[in-house]
Amino acid sequence: MSITTAQVFLDTNRTIAPISPLLFGGFAEHMGRCIYEGIYDPESPHADERGLRKDVMQALRDQSYTVIRYPGGNFLSGYNWLDGVGPKAQRPRRRDLAWQSLETNQFGTNEFIEFCTAVDVAPMLAVNMGTGSIQSASDLVEYCNVPGGTYWSDLRASHGFRDPHNVRYWCVGNEMDGPWQIGHLDAVAYGKKALEAAKMMKWQDPTIETILCGSSNDLMPTYPEWDRTALEIAWEHVDYLSMHYYINNREEDTASYLASAARFERFVDTLEGTLRYVKAKRRSAHDVYLSWDEWQVWHSIGTPLEGGWTEAPRLAEDVYTLEDALVVAQWLNVFLRKSHVLKIACVAQIVNVISWLQARRDGLLKQPSYYAFKLVSNHARGKALEALVKAPGLETKQYGVVPALDVSASYDREAQQGALFVVNRSQTEAVVTDLVWQNGKTIHIDEVWQLAGSDPKEANTWDEPNRLVANGISAPTVKDRQATVLLPPLSFTAFTFRLE
Ligand code: AHR
């Protein structure tokens, strides 16, 4: 291991934007074992009287999630929400064509709302724009949000939920640009349908905020034209444009993989440009922001029909390593650095499926990226700061030269508390880093946590669940608004500080 040096300069007046609390969201889909055997499992010894997994809910609370998106995903585009409400014994068993699984409908909209209340997160519901109609979308808003005295709101009350759910965030479809999507549409057809659906939904409840489907990823042949076209049509009736993106290191090019932040930033920058263009073209006073409502490292899918049509097959139950956690940490850094335009983000998914949280009937395994997310979601508050970074460059095949350190920071003026998040993406070099505060009389570093290891492929296992966790380490002394820390290769370090 060799050693290099770097400097990180912070000024709490050099702000980017308020950090939207909704950047720390999750996604729960009827896919594999996310809902069934993940958050809902009446047979688990950890289930409460409603069948909700208490240990899973506690892990979600510990991660300070703020919003959870539901029920899909590709599942959404063949889903009739009416199948999932009312007496459980009368709910139909159906084939879910998206994931080639059997859907029992024992968990539906009302169970999801109860789950959100128990975890203390805002629900984000999605309406089906595949097989679903604009009428069924409007009906679901009425079912959820109208206090009473109408057909759909009274039906909700008859199902045991007298008070409205007041769901504020609504996705208008899912990945409608993808040929794999049930009822896939081209951008013009989708834009028109989304506009009419969003109009009706907002007429049902003008306080809701709607999310338009953007491109499924930046490799789609229709990207970013899809986004521009759909936005131009639906602009005034939508509040966010969705982004989805999954990454992996299938090429075993770890240097490039550890520079993934460059790719995430480019994706946001392109869509930010698209938003500005459409706003100008429409001469609009209305603003639309970005909602990165599916993001995660995703290695493999599994084979849905391996055991025939089954309930809750094992799908996309990935093992996540240290390098994956360092990519997750960079993703979160990008969220803070782009907080002026990015207002919602939901990791896909919250348990079992493409998730850093794995549930067995009798226990939970937390993979390394769980700790990266938890550090940022618990400490990034107030406004994002623009950190100036002077760090040695690393050569990568995909992104050219990138700085060894990937950094974000936040400061909450009221609480006078800040946080600094630093990934050392070098695989070989420790970086002796000067942290320099350019304002404030006195600086105190309160706590420091570090997730680090020597092997990028190291992971936690059921036998050794704590190989990679975020360890508290001693805080460096600050003198004359400056502290020096040694950041090991392949590490993520979070600092909290106070300013006087
Ligand atoms: O999260 C898994 C799947 O990934 C979702 O169903 C879909 O929206 C995306 O392609």
Short mmCIF file of C-alpha atoms and ligand atoms in Angstrom, two decimals:
data_model
loop_
_atom_site.label_atom_id
_atom_site.label_comp_id
_atom_site.label_asym_id
_atom_site.label_seq_id
_atom_site.Cartn_x
_atom_site.Cartn_y
_atom_site.Cartn_z
CA MET A 1 0.00 0.00 0.00
CA SER A 2 1.41 3.41 -0.95
CA ILE A 3 0.36 6.80 0.41
CA THR A 4 -0.65 10.03 -1.36
CA THR A 5 -2.10 13.30 -0.13
CA ALA A 6 -5.27 15.29 -0.75
CA GLN A 7 -7.21 18.28 0.54
CA VAL A 8 -10.94 18.77 1.03
CA PHE A 9 -12.09 22.38 1.51
CA LEU A 10 -15.45 23.12 3.11
CA ASP A 11 -17.27 26.41 3.56
CA THR A 12 -20.73 26.24 5.09
CA ASN A 13 -21.73 29.30 3.02
CA ARG A 14 -20.87 27.50 -0.21
CA THR A 15 -24.15 25.66 -0.47
CA ILE A 16 -25.78 23.77 -3.34
CA ALA A 17 -29.41 23.40 -2.23
CA PRO A 18 -31.57 22.07 0.61
CA ILE A 19 -31.31 18.29 0.78
CA SER A 20 -34.73 16.84 0.10
CA PRO A 21 -35.50 14.28 2.84
CA LEU A 22 -37.13 12.20 0.08
CA LEU A 23 -33.68 11.34 -1.29
CA PHE A 24 -33.62 8.57 1.31
CA GLY A 25 -36.44 6.49 -0.09
CA GLY A 26 -36.93 2.84 -0.90
CA PHE A 27 -38.91 0.73 -3.33
CA ALA A 28 -40.99 -2.37 -2.58
CA GLU A 29 -42.33 -4.41 -5.48
CA HIS A 30 -44.40 -7.56 -5.76
CA MET A 31 -41.35 -9.35 -7.10
CA GLY A 32 -39.59 -12.43 -5.76
CA ARG A 33 -39.49 -12.32 -1.96
CA CYS A 34 -39.67 -8.57 -1.41
CA ILE A 35 -43.29 -8.36 -0.23
CA TYR A 36 -43.97 -12.00 0.66
CA GLU A 37 -41.28 -13.39 3.01
CA GLY A 38 -39.71 -9.92 3.05
CA ILE A 39 -41.96 -7.36 4.67
CA TYR A 40 -45.02 -9.61 5.03
CA ASP A 41 -44.62 -13.11 6.41
CA PRO A 42 -47.30 -14.25 8.88
CA GLU A 43 -45.37 -17.49 9.43
CA SER A 44 -42.17 -15.87 10.61
CA PRO A 45 -41.52 -15.87 14.38
CA HIS A 46 -40.70 -12.17 13.85
CA ALA A 47 -44.13 -11.26 12.42
CA ASP A 48 -46.53 -8.95 14.28
CA GLU A 49 -50.27 -9.64 14.51
CA ARG A 50 -50.73 -8.25 10.96
CA GLY A 51 -48.00 -10.48 9.51
CA LEU A 52 -45.48 -7.63 9.12
CA ARG A 53 -41.87 -8.54 9.89
CA LYS A 54 -40.88 -6.58 13.00
CA ASP A 55 -37.15 -7.08 12.48
CA VAL A 56 -37.34 -5.93 8.87
CA MET A 57 -39.32 -2.86 9.89
CA GLN A 58 -36.76 -2.04 12.58
CA ALA A 59 -33.92 -2.29 10.05
CA LEU A 60 -35.84 0.05 7.75
CA ARG A 61 -36.39 2.52 10.60
CA ASP A 62 -32.68 2.33 11.45
CA GLN A 63 -31.94 3.35 7.88
CA SER A 64 -34.21 6.42 8.29
CA TYR A 65 -36.17 5.82 5.12
CA THR A 66 -38.55 8.67 4.39
CA VAL A 67 -40.66 7.36 1.52
CA ILE A 68 -41.40 3.95 -0.03
CA ARG A 69 -42.61 3.38 -3.58
CA TYR A 70 -45.09 0.54 -4.29
CA PRO A 71 -46.34 -1.84 -5.86
CA GLY A 72 -43.96 -1.89 -8.86
CA GLY A 73 -41.96 -1.94 -11.05
CA ASN A 74 -42.78 -4.12 -14.00
CA PHE A 75 -45.39 -5.85 -11.82
CA LEU A 76 -47.43 -2.64 -11.82
CA SER A 77 -48.21 -2.74 -15.53
CA GLY A 78 -50.36 -5.87 -15.23
CA TYR A 79 -51.78 -5.16 -11.76
CA ASN A 80 -55.40 -4.42 -10.95
CA TRP A 81 -55.35 -2.64 -7.59
CA LEU A 82 -58.86 -3.91 -6.87
CA ASP A 83 -57.42 -7.45 -6.55
CA GLY A 84 -55.51 -6.33 -3.46
CA VAL A 85 -58.24 -4.69 -1.36
CA GLY A 86 -61.18 -6.06 0.64
CA PRO A 87 -61.53 -9.33 2.55
CA LYS A 88 -58.36 -11.39 2.06
CA ALA A 89 -60.22 -14.67 1.56
CA GLN A 90 -61.96 -13.23 -1.50
CA ARG A 91 -58.86 -11.88 -3.19
CA PRO A 92 -57.94 -13.65 -6.43
CA ARG A 93 -54.82 -15.69 -7.06
CA ARG A 94 -53.40 -14.56 -10.35
CA ARG A 95 -50.47 -15.06 -12.66
CA ASP A 96 -48.07 -12.13 -12.54
CA LEU A 97 -46.80 -12.10 -16.11
CA ALA A 98 -44.03 -9.59 -15.45
CA TRP A 99 -42.12 -11.85 -13.05
CA GLN A 100 -43.79 -15.14 -14.08
CA SER A 101 -44.93 -15.80 -10.53
CA LEU A 102 -48.15 -16.51 -8.67
CA GLU A 103 -49.66 -13.52 -6.90
CA THR A 104 -51.91 -14.28 -3.93
CA ASN A 105 -52.93 -10.65 -3.33
CA GLN A 106 -52.77 -11.17 0.43
CA PHE A 107 -50.87 -7.88 0.60
CA GLY A 108 -52.31 -4.85 -1.19
CA THR A 109 -52.76 -1.09 -0.96
CA ASN A 110 -54.22 -0.95 2.56
CA GLU A 111 -51.63 -3.33 4.00
CA PHE A 112 -48.94 -1.20 2.36
CA ILE A 113 -50.31 1.95 3.99
CA GLU A 114 -50.35 0.20 7.39
CA PHE A 115 -46.76 -0.88 6.79
CA CYS A 116 -45.72 2.71 5.90
CA THR A 117 -47.37 4.03 9.06
CA ALA A 118 -45.56 1.42 11.15
CA VAL A 119 -42.18 2.29 9.57
CA ASP A 120 -42.98 6.03 9.63
CA VAL A 121 -42.44 6.71 5.94
CA ALA A 122 -44.56 8.45 3.31
CA PRO A 123 -46.19 6.10 0.80
CA MET A 124 -45.53 6.61 -2.91
CA LEU A 125 -48.09 4.74 -4.99
CA ALA A 126 -47.94 3.96 -8.69
CA VAL A 127 -50.84 3.67 -11.12
CA ASN A 128 -50.90 1.10 -13.92
CA MET A 129 -50.40 2.67 -17.36
CA GLY A 130 -49.92 -0.72 -19.07
CA THR A 131 -53.19 -2.68 -18.82
CA GLY A 132 -54.67 0.02 -16.58
CA SER A 133 -56.88 2.88 -17.74
CA ILE A 134 -56.87 6.55 -16.82
CA GLN A 135 -60.19 5.78 -15.08
CA SER A 136 -58.68 3.10 -12.84
CA ALA A 137 -55.86 5.52 -11.96
CA SER A 138 -58.35 8.19 -10.99
CA ASP A 139 -60.41 5.65 -9.02
CA LEU A 140 -57.39 4.62 -6.96
CA VAL A 141 -56.71 8.24 -5.98
CA GLU A 142 -60.37 8.57 -4.98
CA TYR A 143 -60.18 5.31 -3.02
CA CYS A 144 -57.08 6.46 -1.15
CA ASN A 145 -57.49 10.19 -0.67
CA VAL A 146 -61.16 11.26 -0.68
CA PRO A 147 -62.46 11.46 2.91
CA GLY A 148 -65.84 9.78 2.22
CA GLY A 149 -69.28 10.05 0.68
CA THR A 150 -68.34 8.71 -2.77
CA TYR A 151 -68.34 5.22 -4.23
CA TRP A 152 -64.60 4.57 -3.99
CA SER A 153 -63.96 6.35 -0.70
CA ASP A 154 -66.89 4.54 0.89
CA LEU A 155 -65.50 1.26 -0.42
CA ARG A 156 -62.25 2.05 1.40
CA ALA A 157 -64.20 2.75 4.59
CA SER A 158 -66.06 -0.56 4.17
CA HIS A 159 -62.65 -2.25 4.01
CA GLY A 160 -61.90 -0.93 7.49
CA PHE A 161 -60.13 2.34 6.66
CA ARG A 162 -62.44 5.21 7.56
CA ASP A 163 -59.76 7.90 7.36
CA PRO A 164 -58.25 8.73 3.98
CA HIS A 165 -54.69 7.58 3.34
CA ASN A 166 -53.71 11.01 1.92
CA VAL A 167 -51.08 9.61 -0.39
CA ARG A 168 -49.13 12.54 -1.79
CA TYR A 169 -46.68 10.99 -4.28
CA TRP A 170 -47.98 9.14 -7.36
CA CYS A 171 -45.99 7.52 -10.16
CA VAL A 172 -47.87 7.57 -13.45
CA GLY A 173 -46.82 4.15 -14.72
CA ASN A 174 -43.47 2.38 -14.73
CA GLU A 175 -40.74 2.18 -17.40
CA MET A 176 -43.24 2.65 -20.20
CA ASP A 177 -40.35 3.16 -22.67
CA GLY A 178 -39.25 -0.47 -22.27
CA PRO A 179 -40.42 -3.13 -24.76
CA TRP A 180 -40.39 -5.56 -21.79
CA GLN A 181 -43.13 -3.54 -20.12
CA ILE A 182 -46.68 -4.92 -20.26
CA GLY A 183 -48.56 -2.43 -22.44
CA HIS A 184 -45.36 -0.61 -23.54
CA LEU A 185 -46.09 2.64 -25.40
CA ASP A 186 -44.08 5.03 -27.50
CA ALA A 187 -43.25 8.42 -26.01
CA VAL A 188 -46.13 10.31 -27.65
CA ALA A 189 -48.74 7.70 -26.73
CA TYR A 190 -47.42 7.49 -23.18
CA GLY A 191 -47.14 11.27 -22.81
CA LYS A 192 -50.79 11.69 -23.85
CA LYS A 193 -52.02 8.90 -21.58
CA ALA A 194 -49.94 10.15 -18.65
CA LEU A 195 -51.24 13.68 -19.15
CA GLU A 196 -54.87 12.55 -19.07
CA ALA A 197 -54.28 10.25 -16.09
CA ALA A 198 -52.42 12.93 -14.12
CA LYS A 199 -55.16 15.46 -14.91
CA MET A 200 -57.87 13.20 -13.54
CA MET A 201 -55.75 12.21 -10.55
CA LYS A 202 -55.10 15.85 -9.67
CA TRP A 203 -58.77 16.72 -10.14
CA GLN A 204 -59.49 14.03 -7.54
CA ASP A 205 -56.92 15.56 -5.20
CA PRO A 206 -55.08 18.75 -6.18
CA THR A 207 -52.52 18.29 -3.40
CA ILE A 208 -50.91 15.23 -4.96
CA GLU A 209 -47.57 15.27 -6.80
CA THR A 210 -47.10 13.15 -9.90
CA ILE A 211 -44.06 11.45 -11.37
CA LEU A 212 -43.75 10.93 -15.12
CA CYS A 213 -41.88 7.88 -16.44
CA GLY A 214 -38.52 8.84 -17.85
CA SER A 215 -36.13 6.55 -19.68
CA SER A 216 -35.45 3.19 -18.02
CA ASN A 217 -31.71 3.86 -18.29
CA ASP A 218 -29.23 5.89 -20.30
CA LEU A 219 -28.58 3.03 -22.74
CA MET A 220 -32.13 2.97 -24.11
CA PRO A 221 -32.10 3.82 -27.84
CA THR A 222 -34.88 6.34 -27.18
CA TYR A 223 -32.97 8.14 -24.40
CA PRO A 224 -33.16 11.13 -23.91
CA GLU A 225 -35.66 11.82 -26.69
CA TRP A 226 -38.30 9.85 -24.81
CA ASP A 227 -37.90 12.13 -21.81
CA ARG A 228 -38.12 15.32 -23.88
CA THR A 229 -41.20 14.13 -25.79
CA ALA A 230 -43.17 12.89 -22.79
CA LEU A 231 -42.26 16.00 -20.80
CA GLU A 232 -43.33 18.36 -23.56
CA ILE A 233 -46.75 16.73 -23.63
CA ALA A 234 -47.41 16.31 -19.92
CA TRP A 235 -45.28 19.13 -18.39
CA GLU A 236 -47.93 21.18 -16.59
CA HIS A 237 -49.50 18.15 -14.89
CA VAL A 238 -46.41 16.43 -13.59
CA ASP A 239 -43.96 17.38 -10.86
CA TYR A 240 -41.09 14.93 -11.33
CA LEU A 241 -39.44 12.94 -14.09
CA SER A 242 -38.39 9.45 -13.03
CA MET A 243 -34.90 8.03 -13.55
CA HIS A 244 -34.03 4.35 -13.20
CA TYR A 245 -30.57 2.88 -13.25
CA TYR A 246 -28.90 -0.36 -12.21
CA ILE A 247 -25.17 -0.90 -12.38
CA ASN A 248 -22.80 -3.88 -12.01
CA ASN A 249 -19.19 -4.86 -12.52
CA ARG A 250 -19.78 -7.73 -14.92
CA GLU A 251 -16.70 -6.72 -16.92
CA GLU A 252 -14.56 -7.02 -13.80
CA ASP A 253 -13.15 -3.54 -14.48
CA THR A 254 -13.02 -2.50 -10.87
CA ALA A 255 -11.22 0.80 -11.44
CA SER A 256 -14.04 1.99 -13.72
CA TYR A 257 -16.71 0.49 -11.49
CA LEU A 258 -15.33 2.45 -8.56
CA ALA A 259 -15.66 5.61 -10.65
CA SER A 260 -19.38 5.08 -11.31
CA ALA A 261 -20.22 8.48 -9.84
CA ALA A 262 -19.08 9.96 -13.18
CA ARG A 263 -21.79 8.01 -14.95
CA PHE A 264 -24.49 8.90 -12.42
CA GLU A 265 -23.63 12.60 -12.68
CA ARG A 266 -23.76 12.56 -16.46
CA PHE A 267 -27.21 10.94 -16.36
CA VAL A 268 -28.53 13.66 -14.01
CA ASP A 269 -26.85 16.44 -16.00
CA THR A 270 -28.44 15.31 -19.27
CA LEU A 271 -31.90 15.14 -17.78
CA GLU A 272 -31.45 18.44 -15.98
CA GLY A 273 -30.66 19.95 -19.40
CA THR A 274 -33.77 18.29 -20.81
CA LEU A 275 -35.93 19.74 -18.03
CA ARG A 276 -34.55 23.23 -18.66
CA TYR A 277 -35.08 22.92 -22.40
CA VAL A 278 -38.69 21.81 -22.07
CA LYS A 279 -39.49 24.46 -19.48
CA ALA A 280 -38.11 27.14 -21.82
CA LYS A 281 -39.82 25.71 -24.88
CA ARG A 282 -43.17 25.64 -23.12
CA ARG A 283 -42.62 29.17 -21.72
CA SER A 284 -43.68 27.63 -18.44
CA ALA A 285 -43.50 28.95 -14.90
CA HIS A 286 -43.90 25.39 -13.64
CA ASP A 287 -40.91 23.39 -12.40
CA VAL A 288 -40.32 19.65 -12.76
CA TYR A 289 -37.62 17.89 -10.71
CA LEU A 290 -35.96 14.50 -10.91
CA SER A 291 -37.06 11.40 -9.01
CA TRP A 292 -34.42 8.65 -9.15
CA ASP A 293 -36.94 6.11 -8.01
CA GLU A 294 -35.04 2.94 -8.89
CA TRP A 295 -31.30 2.74 -8.29
CA GLN A 296 -29.06 -0.04 -7.08
CA VAL A 297 -26.25 -2.40 -7.94
CA TRP A 298 -27.84 -5.41 -9.67
CA HIS A 299 -25.79 -8.48 -10.56
CA SER A 300 -28.25 -11.22 -11.55
CA ILE A 301 -31.95 -11.92 -11.91
CA GLY A 302 -32.36 -15.66 -11.31
CA THR A 303 -34.81 -17.79 -13.24
CA PRO A 304 -38.43 -17.04 -12.43
CA LEU A 305 -39.97 -20.18 -13.91
CA GLU A 306 -37.34 -22.62 -12.65
CA GLY A 307 -39.81 -24.32 -10.31
CA GLY A 308 -42.91 -23.67 -12.46
CA TRP A 309 -45.31 -20.87 -11.52
CA THR A 310 -44.66 -20.38 -7.82
CA GLU A 311 -45.39 -17.83 -5.14
CA ALA A 312 -42.49 -15.58 -4.13
CA PRO A 313 -39.69 -17.30 -6.10
CA ARG A 314 -36.13 -16.34 -5.22
CA LEU A 315 -35.30 -13.55 -7.66
CA ALA A 316 -32.36 -11.17 -7.77
CA GLU A 317 -31.13 -12.03 -4.27
CA ASP A 318 -27.70 -10.60 -4.83
CA VAL A 319 -24.60 -10.88 -2.69
CA TYR A 320 -23.09 -7.43 -2.26
CA THR A 321 -19.41 -6.80 -1.70
CA LEU A 322 -17.25 -3.95 -0.47
CA GLU A 323 -16.87 -2.53 -3.99
CA ASP A 324 -20.66 -2.48 -4.35
CA ALA A 325 -20.95 -0.57 -1.06
CA LEU A 326 -18.42 1.98 -2.30
CA VAL A 327 -20.51 2.46 -5.44
CA VAL A 328 -23.63 2.93 -3.30
CA ALA A 329 -21.78 5.53 -1.22
CA GLN A 330 -20.86 7.41 -4.40
CA TRP A 331 -24.45 7.26 -5.58
CA LEU A 332 -25.49 8.96 -2.34
CA ASN A 333 -22.71 11.52 -2.77
CA VAL A 334 -24.12 12.31 -6.21
CA PHE A 335 -27.59 12.72 -4.71
CA LEU A 336 -26.24 15.43 -2.40
CA ARG A 337 -24.16 17.07 -5.11
CA LYS A 338 -27.23 17.19 -7.39
CA SER A 339 -29.70 18.17 -4.68
CA HIS A 340 -30.77 21.27 -6.60
CA VAL A 341 -32.59 19.13 -9.17
CA LEU A 342 -32.88 15.68 -7.58
CA LYS A 343 -35.64 15.65 -5.01
CA ILE A 344 -36.67 11.98 -4.66
CA ALA A 345 -34.65 8.77 -4.77
CA CYS A 346 -35.74 5.22 -3.96
CA VAL A 347 -33.32 2.35 -3.66
CA ALA A 348 -34.58 -0.79 -5.39
CA GLN A 349 -35.46 -2.67 -3.34
CA ILE A 350 -35.85 -2.52 0.44
CA VAL A 351 -35.54 -6.24 1.26
CA ASN A 352 -34.51 -9.51 -0.42
CA VAL A 353 -34.87 -8.43 -4.05
CA ILE A 354 -31.80 -6.52 -5.33
CA SER A 355 -31.39 -5.59 -1.69
CA TRP A 356 -28.65 -5.11 0.88
CA LEU A 357 -31.09 -6.54 3.44
CA GLN A 358 -31.68 -10.30 3.23
CA ALA A 359 -34.42 -11.96 5.26
CA ARG A 360 -34.63 -15.59 6.28
CA ARG A 361 -37.69 -16.64 8.19
CA ASP A 362 -35.63 -16.53 11.38
CA GLY A 363 -33.28 -13.63 10.83
CA LEU A 364 -31.73 -10.81 8.81
CA LEU A 365 -28.42 -10.32 7.05
CA LYS A 366 -27.15 -6.79 6.49
CA GLN A 367 -24.80 -6.50 3.53
CA PRO A 368 -22.04 -3.84 3.43
CA SER A 369 -23.99 -1.25 1.41
CA TYR A 370 -26.65 -1.24 4.16
CA TYR A 371 -24.12 0.62 6.32
CA ALA A 372 -23.18 3.10 3.59
CA PHE A 373 -26.82 4.07 3.12
CA LYS A 374 -27.48 4.25 6.85
CA LEU A 375 -24.59 6.67 7.43
CA VAL A 376 -25.74 9.12 4.80
CA SER A 377 -29.48 8.87 5.46
CA ASN A 378 -28.94 9.46 9.17
CA HIS A 379 -26.51 12.36 8.91
CA ALA A 380 -27.05 14.36 5.70
CA ARG A 381 -29.27 17.22 6.85
CA GLY A 382 -29.88 20.85 5.94
CA LYS A 383 -28.16 21.97 2.77
CA ALA A 384 -25.64 20.19 0.58
CA LEU A 385 -22.25 21.89 0.49
CA GLU A 386 -20.02 22.21 -2.49
CA ALA A 387 -16.77 20.64 -1.29
CA LEU A 388 -13.62 21.56 -3.20
CA VAL A 389 -11.41 18.51 -3.60
CA LYS A 390 -7.75 18.35 -4.57
CA ALA A 391 -6.89 14.68 -4.89
CA PRO A 392 -4.60 12.55 -7.04
CA GLY A 393 -6.12 11.27 -10.27
CA LEU A 394 -6.82 7.62 -11.06
CA GLU A 395 -6.86 6.33 -14.62
CA THR A 396 -10.01 4.42 -15.63
CA LYS A 397 -10.98 2.76 -18.93
CA GLN A 398 -14.50 4.10 -18.95
CA TYR A 399 -14.22 7.59 -17.48
CA GLY A 400 -10.65 8.73 -18.07
CA VAL A 401 -8.94 10.26 -15.04
CA VAL A 402 -11.06 10.60 -11.91
CA PRO A 403 -10.06 11.95 -8.49
CA ALA A 404 -9.20 9.27 -5.94
CA LEU A 405 -11.68 10.82 -3.51
CA ASP A 406 -15.41 11.14 -4.12
CA VAL A 407 -16.88 13.62 -1.65
CA SER A 408 -20.16 15.16 -0.50
CA ALA A 409 -21.03 17.26 2.52
CA SER A 410 -23.99 18.83 4.28
CA TYR A 411 -24.63 21.50 6.86
CA ASP A 412 -27.70 22.17 8.96
CA ARG A 413 -27.43 25.83 9.92
CA GLU A 414 -30.10 25.63 12.63
CA ALA A 415 -28.51 22.67 14.38
CA GLN A 416 -25.02 24.00 13.54
CA GLN A 417 -24.14 20.47 12.53
CA GLY A 418 -22.58 19.14 9.42
CA ALA A 419 -21.49 15.89 7.83
CA LEU A 420 -18.79 14.94 5.38
CA PHE A 421 -18.78 11.74 3.33
CA VAL A 422 -15.62 10.57 1.57
CA VAL A 423 -15.01 7.52 -0.60
CA ASN A 424 -11.40 6.60 -1.27
CA ARG A 425 -11.86 4.71 -4.52
CA SER A 426 -8.20 3.81 -4.90
CA GLN A 427 -7.59 0.07 -4.57
CA THR A 428 -4.00 0.47 -3.48
CA GLU A 429 -3.32 3.92 -2.08
CA ALA A 430 -4.11 5.35 1.31
CA VAL A 431 -4.75 9.09 1.08
CA VAL A 432 -3.57 11.40 3.85
CA THR A 433 -6.26 14.04 3.61
CA ASP A 434 -6.35 17.53 5.07
CA LEU A 435 -9.88 18.57 5.91
CA VAL A 436 -9.94 22.36 5.78
CA TRP A 437 -12.85 24.48 6.95
CA GLN A 438 -12.77 27.87 5.29
CA ASN A 439 -15.20 29.53 7.69
CA GLY A 440 -16.39 29.23 11.30
CA LYS A 441 -14.52 30.16 14.47
CA THR A 442 -14.04 26.71 15.95
CA ILE A 443 -14.70 23.31 14.42
CA HIS A 444 -15.36 20.11 16.38
CA ILE A 445 -15.40 16.72 14.71
CA ASP A 446 -17.82 14.71 16.81
CA GLU A 447 -17.90 11.25 15.30
CA VAL A 448 -16.23 9.30 12.51
CA TRP A 449 -17.35 5.99 11.03
CA GLN A 450 -15.55 3.94 8.46
CA LEU A 451 -16.48 1.05 6.20
CA ALA A 452 -13.27 -0.38 4.76
CA GLY A 453 -11.55 -3.60 3.71
CA SER A 454 -8.63 -4.89 1.76
CA ASP A 455 -10.49 -6.98 -0.81
CA PRO A 456 -13.11 -5.35 -3.07
CA LYS A 457 -14.91 -8.72 -3.29
CA GLU A 458 -15.25 -9.18 0.46
CA ALA A 459 -18.84 -9.69 1.66
CA ASN A 460 -20.85 -10.51 4.78
CA THR A 461 -22.27 -14.01 5.09
CA TRP A 462 -24.83 -15.64 7.38
CA ASP A 463 -21.89 -17.25 9.20
CA GLU A 464 -19.86 -14.07 9.35
CA PRO A 465 -22.43 -11.27 9.22
CA ASN A 466 -20.17 -8.54 10.63
CA ARG A 467 -17.09 -8.77 8.44
CA LEU A 468 -17.94 -5.45 6.84
CA VAL A 469 -19.74 -2.95 9.03
CA ALA A 470 -19.28 0.78 9.66
CA ASN A 471 -16.91 1.00 12.62
CA GLY A 472 -16.63 4.07 14.80
CA ILE A 473 -13.03 5.35 14.73
CA SER A 474 -11.39 8.09 16.72
CA ALA A 475 -11.98 11.64 15.54
CA PRO A 476 -8.91 13.60 14.42
CA THR A 477 -7.96 16.75 16.32
CA VAL A 478 -8.91 20.00 14.64
CA LYS A 479 -6.41 22.84 14.89
CA ASP A 480 -6.86 26.16 13.14
CA ARG A 481 -9.90 24.77 11.32
CA GLN A 482 -7.87 21.94 9.88
CA ALA A 483 -7.62 18.21 10.58
CA THR A 484 -5.66 15.46 8.92
CA VAL A 485 -6.95 11.92 8.40
CA LEU A 486 -5.61 8.82 6.77
CA LEU A 487 -8.21 7.35 4.42
CA PRO A 488 -7.36 3.73 3.62
CA PRO A 489 -7.81 2.39 0.09
CA LEU A 490 -11.28 0.99 -0.62
CA SER A 491 -12.95 2.93 2.16
CA PHE A 492 -15.98 5.07 2.92
CA THR A 493 -15.66 7.47 5.83
CA ALA A 494 -18.38 9.67 7.35
CA PHE A 495 -17.62 12.55 9.71
CA THR A 496 -20.00 14.69 11.70
CA PHE A 497 -18.84 18.15 12.73
CA ARG A 498 -20.04 21.23 14.57
CA LEU A 499 -19.24 24.83 13.81
CA GLU A 500 -19.00 27.61 16.36
O1 AHR B 1 -36.67 -3.38 -9.54
C1 AHR B 1 -36.73 -4.41 -10.45
C2 AHR B 1 -37.25 -4.00 -11.82
O2 AHR B 1 -36.33 -3.18 -12.47
C3 AHR B 1 -38.51 -3.17 -11.81
O3 AHR B 1 -39.63 -3.98 -11.77
C4 AHR B 1 -38.44 -2.43 -13.11
O4 AHR B 1 -39.07 -1.19 -13.03
C5 AHR B 1 -36.97 -2.34 -13.39
O5 AHR B 1 -36.66 -2.73 -14.68
#
